[in-house]
PDB file of N, CA and C in Angstrom:
ATOM      1  N   MET F  16     -11.784  35.518   4.374  1.00 91.00           N
ATOM      2  CA  MET F  16     -11.478  34.941   2.448  1.00 91.00           C
ATOM      3  C   MET F  16     -12.089  34.035   2.269  1.00 91.00           C
ATOM      4  N   ALA F  17     -13.018  33.904   1.702  1.00 95.00           N
ATOM      5  CA  ALA F  17     -13.566  32.601   1.286  1.00 95.00           C
ATOM      6  C   ALA F  17     -13.122  31.791   0.237  1.00 95.00           C
ATOM      7  N   LEU F  18     -13.320  29.877   0.648  1.00 95.00           N
ATOM      8  CA  LEU F  18     -12.718  29.098   0.218  1.00 95.00           C
ATOM      9  C   LEU F  18     -13.151  29.388  -1.463  1.00 95.00           C
ATOM     10  N   THR F  19     -12.180  28.986  -2.283  1.00 96.00           N
ATOM     11  CA  THR F  19     -12.831  28.192  -3.894  1.00 96.00           C
ATOM     12  C   THR F  19     -13.325  26.940  -3.636  1.00 96.00           C
ATOM     13  N   LYS F  20     -14.347  27.142  -5.279  1.00 96.00           N
ATOM     14  CA  LYS F  20     -14.659  25.076  -5.411  1.00 96.00           C
ATOM     15  C   LYS F  20     -12.956  24.336  -5.268  1.00 96.00           C
ATOM     16  N   GLU F  21     -12.350  24.656  -6.365  1.00 96.00           N
ATOM     17  CA  GLU F  21     -11.444  24.460  -6.146  1.00 96.00           C
ATOM     18  C   GLU F  21     -10.173  24.079  -5.248  1.00 96.00           C
ATOM     19  N   GLN F  22     -10.190  24.498  -4.542  1.00 95.00           N
ATOM     20  CA  GLN F  22      -9.722  24.840  -2.839  1.00 95.00           C
ATOM     21  C   GLN F  22     -10.121  23.722  -2.222  1.00 95.00           C
ATOM     22  N   ILE F  23     -11.764  23.709  -2.640  1.00 94.00           N
ATOM     23  CA  ILE F  23     -12.481  22.810  -0.900  1.00 94.00           C
ATOM     24  C   ILE F  23     -11.947  21.517  -1.919  1.00 94.00           C
ATOM     25  N   LEU F  24     -12.626  21.122  -2.973  1.00 94.00           N
ATOM     26  CA  LEU F  24     -12.762  19.950  -3.832  1.00 94.00           C
ATOM     27  C   LEU F  24     -11.263  19.265  -3.763  1.00 94.00           C
ATOM     28  N   THR F  25     -10.188  20.283  -3.674  1.00 93.00           N
ATOM     29  CA  THR F  25      -8.830  19.387  -4.059  1.00 93.00           C
ATOM     30  C   THR F  25      -8.169  19.390  -2.103  1.00 93.00           C
ATOM     31  N   ALA F  26      -8.841  19.704  -1.452  1.00 94.00           N
ATOM     32  CA  ALA F  26      -8.391  19.854   0.112  1.00 94.00           C
ATOM     33  C   ALA F  26      -8.398  18.284   0.523  1.00 94.00           C
ATOM     34  N   ASN F  27      -7.398  18.106   0.826  1.00 91.00           N
ATOM     35  CA  ASN F  27      -6.799  16.607   1.659  1.00 91.00           C
ATOM     36  C   ASN F  27      -7.110  16.175   2.843  1.00 91.00           C
ATOM     37  N   ASP F  28      -8.369  15.854   3.028  1.00 94.00           N
ATOM     38  CA  ASP F  28      -9.350  16.683   4.389  1.00 94.00           C
ATOM     39  C   ASP F  28      -9.787  14.736   4.902  1.00 94.00           C
ATOM     40  N   LEU F  29      -9.440  13.997   4.478  1.00 95.00           N
ATOM     41  CA  LEU F  29      -8.980  12.363   5.419  1.00 95.00           C
ATOM     42  C   LEU F  29      -8.067  11.903   6.136  1.00 95.00           C
ATOM     43  N   LYS F  30      -8.008  12.365   7.050  1.00 96.00           N
ATOM     44  CA  LYS F  30      -7.454  11.553   8.369  1.00 96.00           C
ATOM     45  C   LYS F  30      -6.687  10.713   8.045  1.00 96.00           C
ATOM     46  N   THR F  31      -5.243  10.536   8.077  1.00 97.00           N
ATOM     47  CA  THR F  31      -4.785   8.769   8.333  1.00 97.00           C
ATOM     48  C   THR F  31      -4.486   8.384   9.666  1.00 97.00           C
ATOM     49  N   VAL F  32      -4.027   7.414   9.664  1.00 97.00           N
ATOM     50  CA  VAL F  32      -3.784   6.795  11.242  1.00 97.00           C
ATOM     51  C   VAL F  32      -3.178   5.839  11.013  1.00 97.00           C
ATOM     52  N   VAL F  33      -2.263   5.301  11.144  1.00 98.00           N
ATOM     53  CA  VAL F  33      -1.112   4.144  10.914  1.00 98.00           C
ATOM     54  C   VAL F  33      -1.507   3.387  12.090  1.00 98.00           C
ATOM     55  N   VAL F  34      -1.490   2.197  12.272  1.00 98.00           N
ATOM     56  CA  VAL F  34      -1.692   1.283  12.902  1.00 98.00           C
ATOM     57  C   VAL F  34      -0.887  -0.083  13.353  1.00 98.00           C
ATOM     58  N   ASP F  35      -0.418   0.020  14.445  1.00 98.00           N
ATOM     59  CA  ASP F  35       0.403  -0.863  14.705  1.00 98.00           C
ATOM     60  C   ASP F  35       0.377  -2.805  14.850  1.00 98.00           C
ATOM     61  N   MET F  36       0.201  -3.257  13.675  1.00 98.00           N
ATOM     62  CA  MET F  36      -0.072  -4.558  13.700  1.00 98.00           C
ATOM     63  C   MET F  36       1.392  -5.667  13.484  1.00 98.00           C
ATOM     64  N   SER F  37       2.236  -5.271  13.735  1.00 97.00           N
ATOM     65  CA  SER F  37       3.096  -6.148  14.119  1.00 97.00           C
ATOM     66  C   SER F  37       3.352  -7.025  14.580  1.00 97.00           C
ATOM     67  N   LYS F  38       2.579  -7.435  15.682  1.00 97.00           N
ATOM     68  CA  LYS F  38       2.429  -8.389  16.432  1.00 97.00           C
ATOM     69  C   LYS F  38       1.581  -9.822  15.682  1.00 97.00           C
ATOM     70  N   GLU F  39       0.679  -8.991  14.730  1.00 96.00           N
ATOM     71  CA  GLU F  39      -0.205  -9.752  14.029  1.00 96.00           C
ATOM     72  C   GLU F  39       0.340  -9.704  12.772  1.00 96.00           C
ATOM     73  N   TRP F  40       0.768  -8.790  12.314  1.00 97.00           N
ATOM     74  CA  TRP F  40       0.851  -9.063  10.658  1.00 97.00           C
ATOM     75  C   TRP F  40       2.567  -8.946  10.051  1.00 97.00           C
ATOM     76  N   GLY F  41       2.919  -8.519  11.122  1.00 97.00           N
ATOM     77  CA  GLY F  41       4.502  -7.895  10.950  1.00 97.00           C
ATOM     78  C   GLY F  41       4.591  -6.528  10.485  1.00 97.00           C
ATOM     79  N   GLY F  42       3.916  -5.767  10.384  1.00 98.00           N
ATOM     80  CA  GLY F  42       3.836  -4.459   9.911  1.00 98.00           C
ATOM     81  C   GLY F  42       2.943  -3.271  10.749  1.00 98.00           C
ATOM     82  N   ASP F  43       3.305  -2.347   9.948  1.00 98.00           N
ATOM     83  CA  ASP F  43       1.284  -1.138   9.835  1.00 98.00           C
ATOM     84  C   ASP F  43       0.638  -1.108   9.189  1.00 98.00           C
ATOM     85  N   VAL F  44      -0.287  -0.661   9.457  1.00 98.00           N
ATOM     86  CA  VAL F  44      -1.747  -0.457   8.378  1.00 98.00           C
ATOM     87  C   VAL F  44      -2.083   0.591   8.747  1.00 98.00           C
ATOM     88  N   ILE F  45      -1.681   1.485   7.059  1.00 98.00           N
ATOM     89  CA  ILE F  45      -2.671   3.060   7.149  1.00 98.00           C
ATOM     90  C   ILE F  45      -4.131   2.411   7.235  1.00 98.00           C
ATOM     91  N   ILE F  46      -4.764   3.390   7.881  1.00 98.00           N
ATOM     92  CA  ILE F  46      -6.031   3.289   7.664  1.00 98.00           C
ATOM     93  C   ILE F  46      -6.193   5.044   7.475  1.00 98.00           C
ATOM     94  N   ARG F  47      -7.367   5.024   6.846  1.00 97.00           N
ATOM     95  CA  ARG F  47      -8.158   6.386   6.232  1.00 97.00           C
ATOM     96  C   ARG F  47      -9.264   6.706   6.533  1.00 97.00           C
ATOM     97  N   GLU F  48     -10.136   7.905   7.218  1.00 96.00           N
ATOM     98  CA  GLU F  48     -11.444   8.082   7.482  1.00 96.00           C
ATOM     99  C   GLU F  48     -12.348   7.741   6.300  1.00 96.00           C
ATOM    100  N   LEU F  49     -13.982   7.671   6.802  1.00 94.00           N
ATOM    101  CA  LEU F  49     -14.599   7.318   5.468  1.00 94.00           C
ATOM    102  C   LEU F  49     -14.531   8.334   4.236  1.00 94.00           C
ATOM    103  N   SER F  50     -14.455   8.604   3.096  1.00 93.00           N
ATOM    104  CA  SER F  50     -15.367   9.577   2.392  1.00 93.00           C
ATOM    105  C   SER F  50     -16.994   9.547   2.615  1.00 93.00           C
ATOM    106  N   LEU F  51     -17.244  10.691   2.284  1.00 93.00           N
ATOM    107  CA  LEU F  51     -18.790  10.483   2.096  1.00 93.00           C
ATOM    108  C   LEU F  51     -19.483   9.570   0.866  1.00 93.00           C
ATOM    109  N   LYS F  52     -18.727   9.495  -0.582  1.00 92.00           N
ATOM    110  CA  LYS F  52     -18.857   8.765  -0.848  1.00 92.00           C
ATOM    111  C   LYS F  52     -18.495   6.721  -0.736  1.00 92.00           C
ATOM    112  N   ASP F  53     -17.976   6.184   0.370  1.00 90.00           N
ATOM    113  CA  ASP F  53     -17.497   5.224   1.075  1.00 90.00           C
ATOM    114  C   ASP F  53     -18.780   5.088   1.704  1.00 90.00           C
ATOM    115  N   ARG F  54     -19.128   5.996   2.953  1.00 89.00           N
ATOM    116  CA  ARG F  54     -20.109   5.938   3.371  1.00 89.00           C
ATOM    117  C   ARG F  54     -21.294   5.723   3.264  1.00 89.00           C
ATOM    118  N   ILE F  55     -21.987   6.465   1.990  1.00 91.00           N
ATOM    119  CA  ILE F  55     -22.930   6.081   1.267  1.00 91.00           C
ATOM    120  C   ILE F  55     -22.531   4.427   1.170  1.00 91.00           C
ATOM    121  N   TYR F  56     -22.441   4.068   0.010  1.00 88.00           N
ATOM    122  CA  TYR F  56     -22.223   3.116  -0.418  1.00 88.00           C
ATOM    123  C   TYR F  56     -22.133   1.608   0.876  1.00 88.00           C
ATOM    124  N   LEU F  57     -21.915   2.402   2.082  1.00 87.00           N
ATOM    125  CA  LEU F  57     -21.638   1.125   3.655  1.00 87.00           C
ATOM    126  C   LEU F  57     -23.349   1.051   3.966  1.00 87.00           C
ATOM    127  N   GLU F  58     -23.841   2.212   3.715  1.00 87.00           N
ATOM    128  CA  GLU F  58     -25.004   2.157   4.088  1.00 87.00           C
ATOM    129  C   GLU F  58     -26.027   2.019   2.742  1.00 87.00           C
ATOM    130  N   ASP F  59     -26.037   1.960   1.842  1.00 89.00           N
ATOM    131  CA  ASP F  59     -26.666   1.317   0.778  1.00 89.00           C
ATOM    132  C   ASP F  59     -26.567  -0.402   0.623  1.00 89.00           C
ATOM    133  N   LEU F  60     -24.999  -0.679   1.450  1.00 85.00           N
ATOM    134  CA  LEU F  60     -25.260  -1.960   1.168  1.00 85.00           C
ATOM    135  C   LEU F  60     -25.957  -2.498   2.285  1.00 85.00           C
ATOM    136  N   ALA F  61     -25.799  -2.128   3.071  1.00 82.00           N
ATOM    137  CA  ALA F  61     -26.199  -2.348   4.612  1.00 82.00           C
ATOM    138  C   ALA F  61     -27.921  -2.615   4.122  1.00 82.00           C
ATOM    139  N   GLU F  62     -28.185  -1.626   4.007  1.00 87.00           N
ATOM    140  CA  GLU F  62     -29.856  -1.694   3.340  1.00 87.00           C
ATOM    141  C   GLU F  62     -30.474  -2.774   2.429  1.00 87.00           C
ATOM    142  N   LYS F  63     -29.043  -3.102   1.184  1.00 88.00           N
ATOM    143  CA  LYS F  63     -29.562  -3.978   0.345  1.00 88.00           C
ATOM    144  C   LYS F  63     -29.802  -5.216   0.694  1.00 88.00           C
ATOM    145  N   ASP F  64     -28.554  -5.249   1.633  1.00 84.00           N
ATOM    146  CA  ASP F  64     -27.846  -6.785   2.142  1.00 84.00           C
ATOM    147  C   ASP F  64     -27.878  -6.915   3.187  1.00 84.00           C
ATOM    148  N   PRO F  65     -28.907  -7.295   4.043  1.00 78.00           N
ATOM    149  CA  PRO F  65     -28.758  -6.736   5.962  1.00 78.00           C
ATOM    150  C   PRO F  65     -27.755  -8.053   6.712  1.00 78.00           C
ATOM    151  N   ASN F  66     -26.967  -8.799   5.153  1.00 77.00           N
ATOM    152  CA  ASN F  66     -26.206 -10.160   5.950  1.00 77.00           C
ATOM    153  C   ASN F  66     -24.850  -9.611   5.123  1.00 77.00           C
ATOM    154  N   ALA F  67     -24.836  -8.537   5.225  1.00 79.00           N
ATOM    155  CA  ALA F  67     -23.404  -7.697   4.253  1.00 79.00           C
ATOM    156  C   ALA F  67     -22.847  -8.022   5.499  1.00 79.00           C
ATOM    157  N   ASN F  68     -21.084  -8.262   5.432  1.00 85.00           N
ATOM    158  CA  ASN F  68     -20.228  -8.495   6.390  1.00 85.00           C
ATOM    159  C   ASN F  68     -19.685  -6.889   6.942  1.00 85.00           C
ATOM    160  N   PHE F  69     -19.961  -6.302   7.309  1.00 85.00           N
ATOM    161  CA  PHE F  69     -19.750  -4.609   7.856  1.00 85.00           C
ATOM    162  C   PHE F  69     -18.350  -4.577   8.244  1.00 85.00           C
ATOM    163  N   THR F  70     -17.388  -5.441   9.481  1.00 88.00           N
ATOM    164  CA  THR F  70     -16.414  -5.027   9.238  1.00 88.00           C
ATOM    165  C   THR F  70     -15.508  -5.286   8.252  1.00 88.00           C
ATOM    166  N   ILE F  71     -15.470  -6.116   7.621  1.00 90.00           N
ATOM    167  CA  ILE F  71     -14.905  -6.460   6.547  1.00 90.00           C
ATOM    168  C   ILE F  71     -14.983  -5.591   5.283  1.00 90.00           C
ATOM    169  N   SER F  72     -16.032  -4.983   5.375  1.00 90.00           N
ATOM    170  CA  SER F  72     -16.485  -4.001   4.345  1.00 90.00           C
ATOM    171  C   SER F  72     -15.871  -3.059   4.761  1.00 90.00           C
ATOM    172  N   MET F  73     -15.273  -2.562   5.681  1.00 92.00           N
ATOM    173  CA  MET F  73     -14.754  -1.191   6.789  1.00 92.00           C
ATOM    174  C   MET F  73     -13.661  -1.340   6.560  1.00 92.00           C
ATOM    175  N   LEU F  74     -12.892  -2.175   6.335  1.00 94.00           N
ATOM    176  CA  LEU F  74     -11.419  -2.500   5.934  1.00 94.00           C
ATOM    177  C   LEU F  74     -11.401  -2.074   4.493  1.00 94.00           C
ATOM    178  N   LEU F  75     -11.880  -2.434   3.583  1.00 93.00           N
ATOM    179  CA  LEU F  75     -12.294  -2.842   2.117  1.00 93.00           C
ATOM    180  C   LEU F  75     -12.194  -1.277   1.860  1.00 93.00           C
ATOM    181  N   MET F  76     -12.988  -0.442   2.778  1.00 93.00           N
ATOM    182  CA  MET F  76     -13.075   1.388   2.518  1.00 93.00           C
ATOM    183  C   MET F  76     -11.960   1.727   3.172  1.00 93.00           C
ATOM    184  N   THR F  77     -11.335   1.470   3.821  1.00 96.00           N
ATOM    185  CA  THR F  77     -10.686   2.616   4.697  1.00 96.00           C
ATOM    186  C   THR F  77      -8.650   2.227   4.908  1.00 96.00           C
ATOM    187  N   CYS F  78      -8.744   0.567   4.440  1.00 97.00           N
ATOM    188  CA  CYS F  78      -7.063   0.563   4.423  1.00 97.00           C
ATOM    189  C   CYS F  78      -5.988   1.312   2.784  1.00 97.00           C
ATOM    190  N   VAL F  79      -5.451   1.629   3.359  1.00 97.00           N
ATOM    191  CA  VAL F  79      -4.952   2.457   1.922  1.00 97.00           C
ATOM    192  C   VAL F  79      -3.189   1.918   2.637  1.00 97.00           C
ATOM    193  N   ASP F  80      -2.493   2.593   0.928  1.00 97.00           N
ATOM    194  CA  ASP F  80      -0.877   2.634   1.509  1.00 97.00           C
ATOM    195  C   ASP F  80      -1.025   3.737   1.510  1.00 97.00           C
ATOM    196  N   GLU F  81       0.782   4.094   0.920  1.00 96.00           N
ATOM    197  CA  GLU F  81       1.509   5.134   1.261  1.00 96.00           C
ATOM    198  C   GLU F  81       0.541   6.329   0.580  1.00 96.00           C
ATOM    199  N   ASN F  82       0.760   5.999  -0.606  1.00 95.00           N
ATOM    200  CA  ASN F  82      -0.025   7.145  -2.045  1.00 95.00           C
ATOM    201  C   ASN F  82      -1.536   7.622  -1.581  1.00 95.00           C
ATOM    202  N   GLY F  83      -2.621   6.771  -0.870  1.00 94.00           N
ATOM    203  CA  GLY F  83      -3.744   6.766  -0.344  1.00 94.00           C
ATOM    204  C   GLY F  83      -4.810   6.229  -0.917  1.00 94.00           C
ATOM    205  N   ASN F  84      -3.801   5.252  -2.000  1.00 95.00           N
ATOM    206  CA  ASN F  84      -4.764   3.950  -2.632  1.00 95.00           C
ATOM    207  C   ASN F  84      -5.089   2.680  -1.612  1.00 95.00           C
ATOM    208  N   LYS F  85      -6.372   2.780  -2.097  1.00 95.00           N
ATOM    209  CA  LYS F  85      -6.625   1.538  -1.142  1.00 95.00           C
ATOM    210  C   LYS F  85      -6.345  -0.059  -1.645  1.00 95.00           C
ATOM    211  N   LEU F  86      -6.177  -0.431  -0.056  1.00 96.00           N
ATOM    212  CA  LEU F  86      -5.131  -1.419  -0.188  1.00 96.00           C
ATOM    213  C   LEU F  86      -5.831  -2.907  -0.799  1.00 96.00           C
ATOM    214  N   PHE F  87      -7.366  -2.808  -0.631  1.00 96.00           N
ATOM    215  CA  PHE F  87      -8.201  -3.940  -1.115  1.00 96.00           C
ATOM    216  C   PHE F  87      -9.394  -3.371  -2.251  1.00 96.00           C
ATOM    217  N   THR F  88      -9.545  -5.079  -2.064  1.00 94.00           N
ATOM    218  CA  THR F  88     -10.747  -4.724  -3.189  1.00 94.00           C
ATOM    219  C   THR F  88     -11.825  -5.483  -3.890  1.00 94.00           C
ATOM    220  N   PRO F  89     -12.902  -5.213  -3.775  1.00 89.00           N
ATOM    221  CA  PRO F  89     -14.380  -6.335  -3.262  1.00 89.00           C
ATOM    222  C   PRO F  89     -13.800  -7.554  -2.921  1.00 89.00           C
ATOM    223  N   GLU F  90     -12.613  -7.943  -4.844  1.00 94.00           N
ATOM    224  CA  GLU F  90     -12.053  -9.456  -4.438  1.00 94.00           C
ATOM    225  C   GLU F  90     -11.795 -10.052  -3.815  1.00 94.00           C
ATOM    226  N   ASP F  91     -11.311  -8.975  -2.475  1.00 94.00           N
ATOM    227  CA  ASP F  91     -10.078  -9.628  -1.355  1.00 94.00           C
ATOM    228  C   ASP F  91     -11.221  -9.933  -0.080  1.00 94.00           C
ATOM    229  N   LEU F  92     -12.454 -10.031  -0.285  1.00 90.00           N
ATOM    230  CA  LEU F  92     -13.813 -10.101   1.019  1.00 90.00           C
ATOM    231  C   LEU F  92     -13.278 -11.430   1.508  1.00 90.00           C
ATOM    232  N   ASP F  93     -13.192 -12.263   0.453  1.00 91.00           N
ATOM    233  CA  ASP F  93     -13.091 -13.746   1.515  1.00 91.00           C
ATOM    234  C   ASP F  93     -11.519 -13.892   1.900  1.00 91.00           C
ATOM    235  N   ALA F  94     -10.758 -13.406   1.404  1.00 94.00           N
ATOM    236  CA  ALA F  94      -9.339 -13.616   1.514  1.00 94.00           C
ATOM    237  C   ALA F  94      -8.961 -13.238   2.701  1.00 94.00           C
ATOM    238  N   LEU F  95      -9.809 -11.999   3.142  1.00 93.00           N
ATOM    239  CA  LEU F  95      -9.661 -11.081   4.439  1.00 93.00           C
ATOM    240  C   LEU F  95     -10.593 -11.717   5.678  1.00 93.00           C
ATOM    241  N   CYS F  96     -11.485 -12.442   5.161  1.00 92.00           N
ATOM    242  CA  CYS F  96     -12.800 -13.040   5.977  1.00 92.00           C
ATOM    243  C   CYS F  96     -11.884 -14.479   6.760  1.00 92.00           C
ATOM    244  N   ASP F  97     -10.809 -14.516   5.915  1.00 95.00           N
ATOM    245  CA  ASP F  97      -9.981 -15.633   6.469  1.00 95.00           C
ATOM    246  C   ASP F  97      -8.762 -15.427   8.016  1.00 95.00           C
ATOM    247  N   LYS F  98      -8.649 -14.328   7.816  1.00 95.00           N
ATOM    248  CA  LYS F  98      -7.868 -13.700   8.888  1.00 95.00           C
ATOM    249  C   LYS F  98      -7.962 -13.855  10.390  1.00 95.00           C
ATOM    250  N   ASN F  99      -7.069 -13.722  10.986  1.00 96.00           N
ATOM    251  CA  ASN F  99      -7.487 -14.220  12.505  1.00 96.00           C
ATOM    252  C   ASN F  99      -8.418 -13.048  12.531  1.00 96.00           C
ATOM    253  N   ILE F 100      -9.057 -13.652  13.743  1.00 95.00           N
ATOM    254  CA  ILE F 100     -10.236 -12.170  14.101  1.00 95.00           C
ATOM    255  C   ILE F 100     -10.143 -10.988  15.142  1.00 95.00           C
ATOM    256  N   GLU F 101      -8.888 -11.894  16.030  1.00 96.00           N
ATOM    257  CA  GLU F 101      -8.652 -10.945  16.692  1.00 96.00           C
ATOM    258  C   GLU F 101      -7.665  -9.535  16.408  1.00 96.00           C
ATOM    259  N   ALA F 102      -6.933 -10.221  15.606  1.00 97.00           N
ATOM    260  CA  ALA F 102      -6.084  -8.702  14.695  1.00 97.00           C
ATOM    261  C   ALA F 102      -6.929  -8.051  13.341  1.00 97.00           C
ATOM    262  N   VAL F 103      -8.352  -8.302  13.175  1.00 95.00           N
ATOM    263  CA  VAL F 103      -8.779  -7.955  12.119  1.00 95.00           C
ATOM    264  C   VAL F 103      -9.940  -6.942  12.922  1.00 95.00           C
ATOM    265  N   MET F 104      -9.942  -7.320  14.319  1.00 95.00           N
ATOM    266  CA  MET F 104     -11.282  -6.905  15.315  1.00 95.00           C
ATOM    267  C   MET F 104     -10.076  -6.186  15.739  1.00 95.00           C
ATOM    268  N   LYS F 105      -8.650  -5.700  16.147  1.00 96.00           N
ATOM    269  CA  LYS F 105      -8.076  -5.057  16.593  1.00 96.00           C
ATOM    270  C   LYS F 105      -7.643  -3.614  15.752  1.00 96.00           C
ATOM    271  N   LEU F 106      -8.080  -3.803  14.530  1.00 96.00           N
ATOM    272  CA  LEU F 106      -7.924  -2.904  13.120  1.00 96.00           C
ATOM    273  C   LEU F 106      -8.739  -2.716  13.523  1.00 96.00           C
ATOM    274  N   PHE F 107     -10.311  -3.099  13.012  1.00 95.00           N
ATOM    275  CA  PHE F 107     -12.095  -2.746  12.855  1.00 95.00           C
ATOM    276  C   PHE F 107     -12.188  -1.351  14.408  1.00 95.00           C
ATOM    277  N   LYS F 108     -11.110  -1.943  15.476  1.00 95.00           N
ATOM    278  CA  LYS F 108     -11.074  -1.329  16.600  1.00 95.00           C
ATOM    279  C   LYS F 108     -11.088   0.670  16.102  1.00 95.00           C
ATOM    280  N   GLU F 109      -9.760   0.732  15.527  1.00 96.00           N
ATOM    281  CA  GLU F 109      -8.668   1.634  15.255  1.00 96.00           C
ATOM    282  C   GLU F 109     -10.118   2.301  13.966  1.00 96.00           C
ATOM    283  N   ILE F 110     -10.071   1.620  13.055  1.00 95.00           N
ATOM    284  CA  ILE F 110     -11.312   2.268  12.237  1.00 95.00           C
ATOM    285  C   ILE F 110     -12.351   3.170  12.796  1.00 95.00           C
ATOM    286  N   LYS F 111     -13.075   2.229  13.674  1.00 94.00           N
ATOM    287  CA  LYS F 111     -14.218   3.473  14.790  1.00 94.00           C
ATOM    288  C   LYS F 111     -13.842   4.251  15.181  1.00 94.00           C
ATOM    289  N   ILE F 112     -12.917   4.440  16.067  1.00 94.00           N
ATOM    290  CA  ILE F 112     -12.430   5.228  16.448  1.00 94.00           C
ATOM    291  C   ILE F 112     -12.097   6.751  15.326  1.00 94.00           C
ATOM    292  N   LEU F 113     -11.321   5.922  13.969  1.00 95.00           N
ATOM    293  CA  LEU F 113     -11.051   6.958  13.416  1.00 95.00           C
ATOM    294  C   LEU F 113     -12.386   7.885  12.701  1.00 95.00           C
ATOM    295  N   CYS F 114     -13.122   7.236  12.825  1.00 92.00           N
ATOM    296  CA  CYS F 114     -14.152   7.425  11.189  1.00 92.00           C
ATOM    297  C   CYS F 114     -15.332   7.783  12.508  1.00 92.00           C
ATOM    298  N   LYS F 115     -14.981   8.145  13.636  1.00 90.00           N
ATOM    299  CA  LYS F 115     -16.156   8.230  14.880  1.00 90.00           C
ATOM    300  C   LYS F 115     -17.232   7.167  14.238  1.00 90.00           C
ATOM    301  N   LEU F 116     -16.944   6.390  14.043  1.00 84.00           N
ATOM    302  CA  LEU F 116     -18.765   5.281  14.275  1.00 84.00           C
ATOM    303  C   LEU F 116     -19.014   4.785  15.673  1.00 84.00           C
ATOM    304  N   ASP F 117     -17.808   5.072  17.139  1.00 73.00           N
ATOM    305  CA  ASP F 117     -18.193   4.222  18.385  1.00 73.00           C
ATOM    306  C   ASP F 117     -18.890   5.296  19.271  1.00 73.00           C
ATOM    307  N   ARG F 118     -18.962   6.365  18.309  1.00 56.00           N
ATOM    308  CA  ARG F 118     -19.678   7.276  19.085  1.00 56.00           C
ATOM    309  C   ARG F 118     -21.290   7.354  19.992  1.00 56.00           C
ATOM    310  N   THR F 119     -21.639   7.142  20.914  1.00 46.00           N
ATOM    311  CA  THR F 119     -22.877   6.875  21.759  1.00 46.00           C
ATOM    312  C   THR F 119     -23.923   8.165  21.051  1.00 46.00           C
ATOM    313  N   GLN F 120     -25.310   7.639  21.288  1.00 40.00           N
ATOM    314  CA  GLN F 120     -25.950   9.159  20.774  1.00 40.00           C
ATOM    315  C   GLN F 120     -26.000  10.373  21.589  1.00 40.00           C
ATOM    316  N   ASP F 121     -25.638   9.828  23.121  1.00 43.00           N
ATOM    317  CA  ASP F 121     -24.704  11.258  24.072  1.00 43.00           C
ATOM    318  C   ASP F 121     -23.921  12.043  23.141  1.00 43.00           C
ATOM    319  N   ASP F 122     -23.168  11.136  23.058  1.00 46.00           N
ATOM    320  CA  ASP F 122     -22.348  12.329  22.492  1.00 46.00           C
ATOM    321  C   ASP F 122     -22.118  12.643  20.922  1.00 46.00           C
ATOM    322  N   ILE F 123     -23.208  12.250  20.239  1.00 41.00           N
ATOM    323  CA  ILE F 123     -23.640  12.681  19.203  1.00 41.00           C
ATOM    324  C   ILE F 123     -24.396  14.443  19.354  1.00 41.00           C
ATOM    325  N   ALA F 124     -25.746  13.812  20.394  1.00 44.00           N
ATOM    326  CA  ALA F 124     -26.314  14.784  20.654  1.00 44.00           C
ATOM    327  C   ALA F 124     -24.942  16.632  21.317  1.00 44.00           C
ATOM    328  N   LYS F 125     -24.382  16.115  21.708  1.00 52.00           N
ATOM    329  CA  LYS F 125     -23.600  17.016  22.500  1.00 52.00           C
ATOM    330  C   LYS F 125     -22.929  18.105  21.496  1.00 52.00           C
ATOM    331  N   ASN F 126     -22.505  17.261  20.466  1.00 45.00           N
ATOM    332  CA  ASN F 126     -21.944  18.069  19.383  1.00 45.00           C
ATOM    333  C   ASN F 126     -23.509  19.011  18.517  1.00 45.00           C
TER     334      ASN F 126
END
């Protein structure tokens, strides 16, 4: 049976992962896959501003609360830049895995 437009548009199809950041920040952080809208935004950002902070922008796009609402807004960019680099990079590593941004060209060609 074919899906309806409504079924497709209301499907909760973005995976989330809970990352243990208790050593770094005292608790867990929930990250969510990029939506197409977020991916397009990041690509446009990189095109318009090659000096944009891709790592922090990924945190802005993917960190969510228990209800799936984004934790951060663009106004939080500077504050996130002041965080410990090892903690941010640990979270970024998990984001790259979840969003499949760590795949090589060979991995992509296989799929």
